[in-house]
mmCIF file of C-alpha atoms in Angstrom:
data_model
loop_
_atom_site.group_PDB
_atom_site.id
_atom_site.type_symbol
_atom_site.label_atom_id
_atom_site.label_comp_id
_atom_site.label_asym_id
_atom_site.label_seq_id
_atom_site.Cartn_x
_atom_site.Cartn_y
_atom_site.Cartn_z
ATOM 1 C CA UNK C 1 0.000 0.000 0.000
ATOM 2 C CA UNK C 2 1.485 2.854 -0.678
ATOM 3 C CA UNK C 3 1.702 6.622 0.511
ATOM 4 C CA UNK C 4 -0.899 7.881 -1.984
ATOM 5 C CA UNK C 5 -3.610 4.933 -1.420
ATOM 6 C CA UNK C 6 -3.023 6.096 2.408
ATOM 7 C CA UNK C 7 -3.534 9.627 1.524
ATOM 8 C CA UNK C 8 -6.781 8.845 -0.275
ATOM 9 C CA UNK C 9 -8.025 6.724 2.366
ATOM 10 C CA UNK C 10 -7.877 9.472 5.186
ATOM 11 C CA UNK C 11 -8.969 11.806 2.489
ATOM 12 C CA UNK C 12 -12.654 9.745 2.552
ATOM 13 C CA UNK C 13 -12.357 9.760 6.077
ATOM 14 C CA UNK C 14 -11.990 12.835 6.724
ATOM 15 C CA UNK C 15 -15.018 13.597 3.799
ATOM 16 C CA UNK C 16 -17.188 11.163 5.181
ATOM 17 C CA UNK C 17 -17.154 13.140 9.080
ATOM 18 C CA UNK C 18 -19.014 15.662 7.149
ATOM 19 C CA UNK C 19 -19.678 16.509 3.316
ATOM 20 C CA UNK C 20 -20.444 13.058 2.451
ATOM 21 C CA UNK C 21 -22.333 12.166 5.724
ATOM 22 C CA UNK C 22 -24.934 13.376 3.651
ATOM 23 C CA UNK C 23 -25.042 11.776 0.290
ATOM 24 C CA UNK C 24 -27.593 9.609 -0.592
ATOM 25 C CA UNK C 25 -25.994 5.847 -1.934
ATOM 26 C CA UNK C 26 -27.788 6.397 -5.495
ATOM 27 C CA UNK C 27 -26.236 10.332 -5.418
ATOM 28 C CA UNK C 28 -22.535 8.499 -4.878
ATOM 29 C CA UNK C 29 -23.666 6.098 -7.674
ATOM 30 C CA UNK C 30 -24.154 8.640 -10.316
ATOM 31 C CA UNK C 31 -21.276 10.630 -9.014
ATOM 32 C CA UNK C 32 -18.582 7.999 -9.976
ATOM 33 C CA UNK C 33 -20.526 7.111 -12.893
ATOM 34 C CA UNK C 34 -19.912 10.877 -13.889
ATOM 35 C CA UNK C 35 -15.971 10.273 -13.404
ATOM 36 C CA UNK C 36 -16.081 7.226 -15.718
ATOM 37 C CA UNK C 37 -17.968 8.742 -18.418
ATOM 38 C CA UNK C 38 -15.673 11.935 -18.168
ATOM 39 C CA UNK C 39 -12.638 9.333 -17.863
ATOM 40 C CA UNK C 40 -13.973 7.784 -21.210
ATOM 41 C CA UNK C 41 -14.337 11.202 -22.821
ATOM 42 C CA UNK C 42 -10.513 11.960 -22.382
ATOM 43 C CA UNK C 43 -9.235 9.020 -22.453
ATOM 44 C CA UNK C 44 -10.823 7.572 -25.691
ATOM 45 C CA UNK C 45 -9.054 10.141 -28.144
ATOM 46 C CA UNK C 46 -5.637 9.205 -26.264
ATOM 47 C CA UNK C 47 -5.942 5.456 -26.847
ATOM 48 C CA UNK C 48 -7.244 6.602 -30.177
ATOM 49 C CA UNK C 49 -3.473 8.226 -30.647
ATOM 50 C CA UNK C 50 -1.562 5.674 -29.241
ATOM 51 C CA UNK C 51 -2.772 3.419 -31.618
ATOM 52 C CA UNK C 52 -2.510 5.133 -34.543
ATOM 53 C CA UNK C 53 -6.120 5.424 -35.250
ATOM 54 C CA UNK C 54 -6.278 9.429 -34.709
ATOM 55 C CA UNK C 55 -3.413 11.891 -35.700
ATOM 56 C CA UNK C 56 -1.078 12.704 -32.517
ATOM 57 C CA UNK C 57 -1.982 16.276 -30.848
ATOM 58 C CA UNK C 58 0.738 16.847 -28.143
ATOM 59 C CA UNK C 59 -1.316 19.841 -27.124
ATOM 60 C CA UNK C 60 -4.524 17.392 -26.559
ATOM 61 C CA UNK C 61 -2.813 14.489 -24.820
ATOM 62 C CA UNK C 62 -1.404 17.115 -22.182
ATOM 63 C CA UNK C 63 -5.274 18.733 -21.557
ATOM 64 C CA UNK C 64 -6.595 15.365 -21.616
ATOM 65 C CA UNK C 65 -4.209 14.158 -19.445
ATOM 66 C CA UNK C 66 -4.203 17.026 -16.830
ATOM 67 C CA UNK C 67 -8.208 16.497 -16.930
ATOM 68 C CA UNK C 68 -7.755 12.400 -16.227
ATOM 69 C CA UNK C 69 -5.201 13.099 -13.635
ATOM 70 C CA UNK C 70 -7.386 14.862 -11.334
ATOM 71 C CA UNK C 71 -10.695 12.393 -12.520
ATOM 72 C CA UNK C 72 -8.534 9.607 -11.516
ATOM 73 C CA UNK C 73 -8.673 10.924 -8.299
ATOM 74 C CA UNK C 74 -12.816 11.406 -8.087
ATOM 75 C CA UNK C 75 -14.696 8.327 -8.015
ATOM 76 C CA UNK C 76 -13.483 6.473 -5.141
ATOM 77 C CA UNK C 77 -15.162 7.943 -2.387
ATOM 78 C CA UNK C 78 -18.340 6.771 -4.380
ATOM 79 C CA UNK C 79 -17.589 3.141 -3.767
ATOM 80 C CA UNK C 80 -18.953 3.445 -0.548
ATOM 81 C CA UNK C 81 -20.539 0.307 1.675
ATOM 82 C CA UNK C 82 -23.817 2.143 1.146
ATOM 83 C CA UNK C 83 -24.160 1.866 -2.573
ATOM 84 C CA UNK C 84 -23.871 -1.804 -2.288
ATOM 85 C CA UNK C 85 -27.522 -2.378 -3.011
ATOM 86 C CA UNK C 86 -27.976 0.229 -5.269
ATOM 87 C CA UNK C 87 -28.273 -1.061 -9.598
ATOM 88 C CA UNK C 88 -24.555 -0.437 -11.064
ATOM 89 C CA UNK C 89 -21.703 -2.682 -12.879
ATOM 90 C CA UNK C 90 -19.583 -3.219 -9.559
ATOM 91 C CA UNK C 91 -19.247 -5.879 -8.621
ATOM 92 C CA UNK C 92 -19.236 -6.770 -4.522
ATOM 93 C CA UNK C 93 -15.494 -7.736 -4.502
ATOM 94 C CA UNK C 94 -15.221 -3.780 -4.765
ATOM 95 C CA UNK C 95 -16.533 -4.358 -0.681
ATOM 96 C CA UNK C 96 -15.255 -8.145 -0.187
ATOM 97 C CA UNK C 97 -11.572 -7.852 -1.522
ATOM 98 C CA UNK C 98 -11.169 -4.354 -0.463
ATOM 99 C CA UNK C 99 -7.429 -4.394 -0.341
ATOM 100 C CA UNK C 100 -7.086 -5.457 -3.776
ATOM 101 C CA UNK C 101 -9.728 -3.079 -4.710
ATOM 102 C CA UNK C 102 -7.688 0.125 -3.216
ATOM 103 C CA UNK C 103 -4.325 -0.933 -4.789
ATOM 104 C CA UNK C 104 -6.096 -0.900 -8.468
ATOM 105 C CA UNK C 105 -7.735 1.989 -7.629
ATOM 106 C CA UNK C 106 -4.064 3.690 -6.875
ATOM 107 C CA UNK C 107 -2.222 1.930 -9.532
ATOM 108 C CA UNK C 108 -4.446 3.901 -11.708
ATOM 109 C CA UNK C 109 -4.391 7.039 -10.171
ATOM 110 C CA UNK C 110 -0.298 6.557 -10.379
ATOM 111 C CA UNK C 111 -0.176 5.779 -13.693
ATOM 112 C CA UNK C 112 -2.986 9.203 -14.971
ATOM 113 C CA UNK C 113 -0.558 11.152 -12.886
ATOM 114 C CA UNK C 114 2.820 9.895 -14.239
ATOM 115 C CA UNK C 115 1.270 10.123 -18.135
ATOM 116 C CA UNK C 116 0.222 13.888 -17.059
ATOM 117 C CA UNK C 117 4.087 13.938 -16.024
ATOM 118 C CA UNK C 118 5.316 12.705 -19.012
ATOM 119 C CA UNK C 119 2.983 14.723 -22.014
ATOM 120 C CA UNK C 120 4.732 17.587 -20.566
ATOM 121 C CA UNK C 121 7.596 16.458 -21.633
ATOM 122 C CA UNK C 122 7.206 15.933 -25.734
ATOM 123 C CA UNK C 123 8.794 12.331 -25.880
ATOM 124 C CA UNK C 124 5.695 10.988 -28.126
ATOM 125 C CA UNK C 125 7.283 7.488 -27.661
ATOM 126 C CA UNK C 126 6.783 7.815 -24.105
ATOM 127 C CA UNK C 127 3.309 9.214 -24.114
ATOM 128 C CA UNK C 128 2.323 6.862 -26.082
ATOM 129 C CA UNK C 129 3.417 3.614 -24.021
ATOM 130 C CA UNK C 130 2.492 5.640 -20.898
ATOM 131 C CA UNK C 131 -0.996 6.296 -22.899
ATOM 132 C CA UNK C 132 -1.307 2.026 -22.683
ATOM 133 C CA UNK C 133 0.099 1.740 -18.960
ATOM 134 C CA UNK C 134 -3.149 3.662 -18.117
ATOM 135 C CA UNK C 135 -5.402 1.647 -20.343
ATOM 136 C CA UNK C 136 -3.853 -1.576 -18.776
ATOM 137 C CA UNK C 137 -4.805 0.156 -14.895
ATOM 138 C CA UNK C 138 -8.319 0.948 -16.597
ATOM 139 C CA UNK C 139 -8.654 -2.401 -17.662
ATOM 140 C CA UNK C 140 -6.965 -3.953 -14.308
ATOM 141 C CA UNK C 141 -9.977 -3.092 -12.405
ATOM 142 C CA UNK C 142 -12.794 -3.704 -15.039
ATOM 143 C CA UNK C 143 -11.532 -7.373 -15.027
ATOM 144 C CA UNK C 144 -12.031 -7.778 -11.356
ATOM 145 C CA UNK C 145 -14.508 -5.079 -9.980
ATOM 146 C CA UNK C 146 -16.940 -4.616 -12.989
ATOM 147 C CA UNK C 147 -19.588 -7.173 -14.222
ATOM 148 C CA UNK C 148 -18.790 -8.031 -18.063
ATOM 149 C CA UNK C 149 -20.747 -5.784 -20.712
ATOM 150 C CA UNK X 1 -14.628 38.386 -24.760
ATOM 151 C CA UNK X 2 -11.700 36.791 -23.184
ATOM 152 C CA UNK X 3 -8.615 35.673 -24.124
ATOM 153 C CA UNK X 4 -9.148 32.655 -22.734
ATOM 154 C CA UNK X 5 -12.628 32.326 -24.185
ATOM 155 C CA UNK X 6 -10.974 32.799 -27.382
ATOM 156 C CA UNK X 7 -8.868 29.638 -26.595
ATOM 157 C CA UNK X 8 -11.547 27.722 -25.609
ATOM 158 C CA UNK X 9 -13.186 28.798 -28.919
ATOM 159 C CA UNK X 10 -10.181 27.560 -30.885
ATOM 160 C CA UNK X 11 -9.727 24.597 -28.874
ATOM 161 C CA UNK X 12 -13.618 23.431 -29.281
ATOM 162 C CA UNK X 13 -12.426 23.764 -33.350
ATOM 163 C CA UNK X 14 -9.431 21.733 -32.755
ATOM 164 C CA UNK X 15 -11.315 18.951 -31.354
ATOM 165 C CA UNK X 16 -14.252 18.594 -33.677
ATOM 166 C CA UNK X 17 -11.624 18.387 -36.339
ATOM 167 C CA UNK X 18 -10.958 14.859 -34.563
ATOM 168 C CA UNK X 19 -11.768 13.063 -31.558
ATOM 169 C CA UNK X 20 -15.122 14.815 -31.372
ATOM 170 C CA UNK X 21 -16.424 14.547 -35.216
ATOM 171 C CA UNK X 22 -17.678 10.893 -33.633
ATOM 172 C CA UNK X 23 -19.342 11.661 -30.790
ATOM 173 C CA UNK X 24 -22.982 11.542 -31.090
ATOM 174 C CA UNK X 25 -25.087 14.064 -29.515
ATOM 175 C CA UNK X 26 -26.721 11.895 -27.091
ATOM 176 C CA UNK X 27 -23.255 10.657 -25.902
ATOM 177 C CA UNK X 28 -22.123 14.681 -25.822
ATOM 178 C CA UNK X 29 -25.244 15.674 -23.493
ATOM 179 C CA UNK X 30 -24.523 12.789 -20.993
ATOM 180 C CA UNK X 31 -20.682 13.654 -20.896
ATOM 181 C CA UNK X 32 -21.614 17.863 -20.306
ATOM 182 C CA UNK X 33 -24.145 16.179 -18.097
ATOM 183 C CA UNK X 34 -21.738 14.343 -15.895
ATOM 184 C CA UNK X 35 -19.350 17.552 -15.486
ATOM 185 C CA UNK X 36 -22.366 18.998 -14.049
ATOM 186 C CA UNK X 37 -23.054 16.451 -11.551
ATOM 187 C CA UNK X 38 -19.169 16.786 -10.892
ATOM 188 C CA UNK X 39 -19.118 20.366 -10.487
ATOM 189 C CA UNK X 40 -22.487 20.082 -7.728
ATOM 190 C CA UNK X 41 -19.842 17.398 -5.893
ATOM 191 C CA UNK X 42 -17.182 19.576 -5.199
ATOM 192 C CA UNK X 43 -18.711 23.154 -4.975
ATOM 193 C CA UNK X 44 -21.264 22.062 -2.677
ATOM 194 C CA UNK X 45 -19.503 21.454 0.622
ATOM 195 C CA UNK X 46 -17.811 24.445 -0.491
ATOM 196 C CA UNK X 47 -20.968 26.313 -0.909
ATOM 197 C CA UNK X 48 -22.086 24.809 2.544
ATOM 198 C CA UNK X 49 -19.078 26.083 4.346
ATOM 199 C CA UNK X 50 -19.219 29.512 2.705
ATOM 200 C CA UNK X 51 -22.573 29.605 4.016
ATOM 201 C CA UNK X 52 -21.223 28.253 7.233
ATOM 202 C CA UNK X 53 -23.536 25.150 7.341
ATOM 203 C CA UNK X 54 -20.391 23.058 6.948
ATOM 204 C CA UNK X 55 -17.184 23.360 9.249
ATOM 205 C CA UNK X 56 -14.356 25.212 7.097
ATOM 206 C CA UNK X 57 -11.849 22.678 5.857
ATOM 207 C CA UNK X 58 -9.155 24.772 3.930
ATOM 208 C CA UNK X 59 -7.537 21.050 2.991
ATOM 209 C CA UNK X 60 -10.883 20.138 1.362
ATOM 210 C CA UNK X 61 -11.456 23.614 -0.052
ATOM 211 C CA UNK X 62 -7.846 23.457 -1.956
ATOM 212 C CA UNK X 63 -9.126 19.755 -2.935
ATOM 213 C CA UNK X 64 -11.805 20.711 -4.688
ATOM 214 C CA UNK X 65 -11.042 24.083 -5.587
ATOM 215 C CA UNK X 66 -8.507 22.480 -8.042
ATOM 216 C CA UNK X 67 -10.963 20.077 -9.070
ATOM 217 C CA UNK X 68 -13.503 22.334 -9.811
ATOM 218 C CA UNK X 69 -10.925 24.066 -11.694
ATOM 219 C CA UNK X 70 -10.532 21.541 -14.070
ATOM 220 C CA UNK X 71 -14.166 20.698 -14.412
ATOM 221 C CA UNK X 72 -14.892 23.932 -15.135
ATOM 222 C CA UNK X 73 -13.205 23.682 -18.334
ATOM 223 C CA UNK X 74 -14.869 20.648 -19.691
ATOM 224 C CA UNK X 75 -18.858 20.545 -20.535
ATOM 225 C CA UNK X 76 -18.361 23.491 -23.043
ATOM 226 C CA UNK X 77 -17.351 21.321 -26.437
ATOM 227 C CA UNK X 78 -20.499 19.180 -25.657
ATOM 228 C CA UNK X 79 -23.252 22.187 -26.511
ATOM 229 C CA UNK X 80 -22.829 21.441 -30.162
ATOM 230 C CA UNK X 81 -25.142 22.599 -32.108
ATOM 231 C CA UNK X 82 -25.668 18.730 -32.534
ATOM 232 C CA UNK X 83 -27.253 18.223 -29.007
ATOM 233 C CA UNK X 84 -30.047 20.783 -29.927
ATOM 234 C CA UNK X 85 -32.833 18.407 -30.131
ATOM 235 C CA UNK X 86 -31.620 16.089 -27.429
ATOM 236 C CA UNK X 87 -33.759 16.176 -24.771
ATOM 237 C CA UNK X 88 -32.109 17.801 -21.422
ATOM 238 C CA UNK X 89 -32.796 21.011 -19.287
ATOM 239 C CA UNK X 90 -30.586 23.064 -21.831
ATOM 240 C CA UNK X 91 -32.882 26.503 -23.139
ATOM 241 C CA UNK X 92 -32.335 26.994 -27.225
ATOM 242 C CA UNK X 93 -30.646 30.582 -25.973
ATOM 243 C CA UNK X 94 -27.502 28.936 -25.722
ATOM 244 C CA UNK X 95 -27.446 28.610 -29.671
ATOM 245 C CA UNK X 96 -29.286 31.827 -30.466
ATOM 246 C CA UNK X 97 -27.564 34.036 -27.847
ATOM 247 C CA UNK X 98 -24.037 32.481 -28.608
ATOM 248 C CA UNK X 99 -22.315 35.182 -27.504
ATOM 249 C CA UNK X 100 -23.566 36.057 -24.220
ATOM 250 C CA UNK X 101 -23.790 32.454 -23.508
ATOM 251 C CA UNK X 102 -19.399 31.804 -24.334
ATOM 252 C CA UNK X 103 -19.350 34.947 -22.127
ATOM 253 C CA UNK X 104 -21.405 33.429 -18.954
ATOM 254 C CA UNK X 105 -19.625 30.096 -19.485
ATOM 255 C CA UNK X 106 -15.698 31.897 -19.680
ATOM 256 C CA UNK X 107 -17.084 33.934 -16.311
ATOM 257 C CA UNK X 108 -17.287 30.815 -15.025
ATOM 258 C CA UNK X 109 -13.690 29.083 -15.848
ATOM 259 C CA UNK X 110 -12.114 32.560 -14.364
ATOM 260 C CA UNK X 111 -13.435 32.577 -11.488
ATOM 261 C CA UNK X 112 -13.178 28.540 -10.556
ATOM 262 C CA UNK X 113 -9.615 29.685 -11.645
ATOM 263 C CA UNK X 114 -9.443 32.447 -9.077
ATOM 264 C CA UNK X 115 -11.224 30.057 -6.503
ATOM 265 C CA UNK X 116 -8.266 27.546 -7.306
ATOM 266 C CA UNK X 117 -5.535 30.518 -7.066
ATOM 267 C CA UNK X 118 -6.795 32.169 -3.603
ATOM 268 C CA UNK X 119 -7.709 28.820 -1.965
ATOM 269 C CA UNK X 120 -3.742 28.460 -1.642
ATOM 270 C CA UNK X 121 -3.421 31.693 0.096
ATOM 271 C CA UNK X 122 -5.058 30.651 3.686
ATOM 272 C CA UNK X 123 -7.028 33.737 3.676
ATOM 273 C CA UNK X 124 -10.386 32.219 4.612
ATOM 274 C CA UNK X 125 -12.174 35.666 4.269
ATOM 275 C CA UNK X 126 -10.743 35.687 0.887
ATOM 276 C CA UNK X 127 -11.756 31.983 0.506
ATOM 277 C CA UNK X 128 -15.277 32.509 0.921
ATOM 278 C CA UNK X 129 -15.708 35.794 -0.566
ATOM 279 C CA UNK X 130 -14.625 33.729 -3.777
ATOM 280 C CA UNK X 131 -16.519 31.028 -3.773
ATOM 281 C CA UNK X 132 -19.478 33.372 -3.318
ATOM 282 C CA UNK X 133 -18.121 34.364 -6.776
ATOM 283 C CA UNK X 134 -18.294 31.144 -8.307
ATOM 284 C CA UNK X 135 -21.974 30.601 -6.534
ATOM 285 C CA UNK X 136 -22.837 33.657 -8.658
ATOM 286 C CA UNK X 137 -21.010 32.472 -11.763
ATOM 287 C CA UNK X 138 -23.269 29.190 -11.841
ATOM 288 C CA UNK X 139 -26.154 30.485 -11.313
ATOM 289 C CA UNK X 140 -25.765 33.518 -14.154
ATOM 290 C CA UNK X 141 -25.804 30.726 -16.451
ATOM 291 C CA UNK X 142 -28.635 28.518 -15.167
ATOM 292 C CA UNK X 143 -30.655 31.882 -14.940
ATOM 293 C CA UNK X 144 -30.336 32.818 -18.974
ATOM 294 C CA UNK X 145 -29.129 29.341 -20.042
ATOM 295 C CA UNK X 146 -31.165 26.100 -18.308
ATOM 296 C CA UNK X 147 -34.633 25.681 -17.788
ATOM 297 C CA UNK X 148 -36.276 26.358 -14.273
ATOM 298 C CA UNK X 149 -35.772 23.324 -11.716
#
C-alpha cells in the first residue's frame, strides 16, 4: 500500500465526518458514474493516438491528461458500503476484496498522474506507451470489480 | 470576450476536427451532463461552508477548488449545435444568444480559476468571498441558459 492509497483513504475519512455524511448511496452512484464517463471522454481520443487510429496532438494528450489526472482521483469515495444495493456494474469484490480493490484503484491514479508527467515532456514514444500503462490500470480493475458488458 | 474564451473557442475547433467529429449528440449531453453532476460534488460542501452550514476545511477547499478548476473547463465542447434536439434542461438561448452564452460560461472558468488561485493563500475571508463568486457564476448561467428546476 502505498503513501498515496493512504492519503486517499484518510482523504474519505476525513469527507465522510461531514460533506459526504450526507449523500444519498444512489447520489454516490451517479457521481462515480460521472468520473467514468468523463474518464472515457478523455481518455478515448488518447488510446485513439496511441494506436494510430487518430493523428497525434501533443497539445490534446497534455489537456486530456491534466483532466484524467485529477478524474482519476474522483470516483473512489463513491464506492462506498452504502451503494452496495444500489443497480450499477460493480461488482461486490469492490466491498469483499477491499485491499485489492484500493491498490487498483491507486495503480491507476499513479499511472494518470505519471502520463500527465510525461505529455509535458514531448517524448511521443513515451506518451504513447504511458498512454497504454493507463489503459492496462483501466482495464486492471474492469476485469475484477466490474460485471462483463 | 476573453482571451481565454478565445482559446476555448479555438480549442472546441481543434477537437471537432478529430476526436469529437464521432461523438454523437446523445453521448455529448450525458458527458456535459456528468461535469455537471461533478461540479455540484465539489462546490457544494464548499458552498455549505461559505454559508457556514459546513465546518471550514481549507484542505478540502484546496481539494476541490482544483478540481472544480478543471471541471470547469470541460462541458463546453459538448453544446454542439448537434445536441439541440436532445432532450435535457438546456434553453435553445444557448445557440441563439451564442455570444452572451461563451461569455457566462468563460465567467465561469475565471473565477473557478481564481477560486483555485486564492484557496492556496489561507485567507479564509478571501476563501469565501470567492466562492461566493463562483456561486454567482453558476447560477448567471442557469438563470439565462437552463430551464427552471
Amino acid at each position: 500500500m502505498k503513501t498515496s492509497l493512504l492519503a486517499a483513504a484518510l482523504a474519505v475519512v476525513v469527507m465522510s465526518g461531514e460533506a459526504l455524511a450526507q449523500a444519498k448511496p444512489e447520489q454516490l452512484v451517479k457521481q462515480r458514474q460521472a468520473v467514468m464517463t468523463l474518464q472515457g471522454k478523455y481518455f478515448g481520443p488518447m488510446a485513439g493516438m496511441a494506436q494510430g487510429r487518430i493523428p497525434y496532438d501533443a497539445k490534446i494528450v497534455q489537456r486530456n491528461a491534466g483532466f484524467l489526472d485529477n478524474l482519476s482521483r474522483m470516483p473512489w469515495d463513491g464506492f462506498a458500503e452504502s451503494t452496495k444495493d444500489v443497480k450499477s456494474a460493480a461488482l461486490p469484490a469492490i466491498w469483499t476484496d477491499s485491499a485489492k480493490w484500493a491498490e487498483a484503484a491507486d495503480h491507476l491514479q499513479t499511472e494518470a498522474s505519471k502520463l500527465y508527467a510525461v505529455s509535458r515532456s514531448g517524448d511521443e514514444a513515451a506518451v504513447k506507451a504511458q498512454i497504454g500503462a493507463v489503459g492496462k490500470a483501466c482495464g486492471g480493475c474492469h476485469e475484477s470489480f466490474r460485471q462483463k458488458q
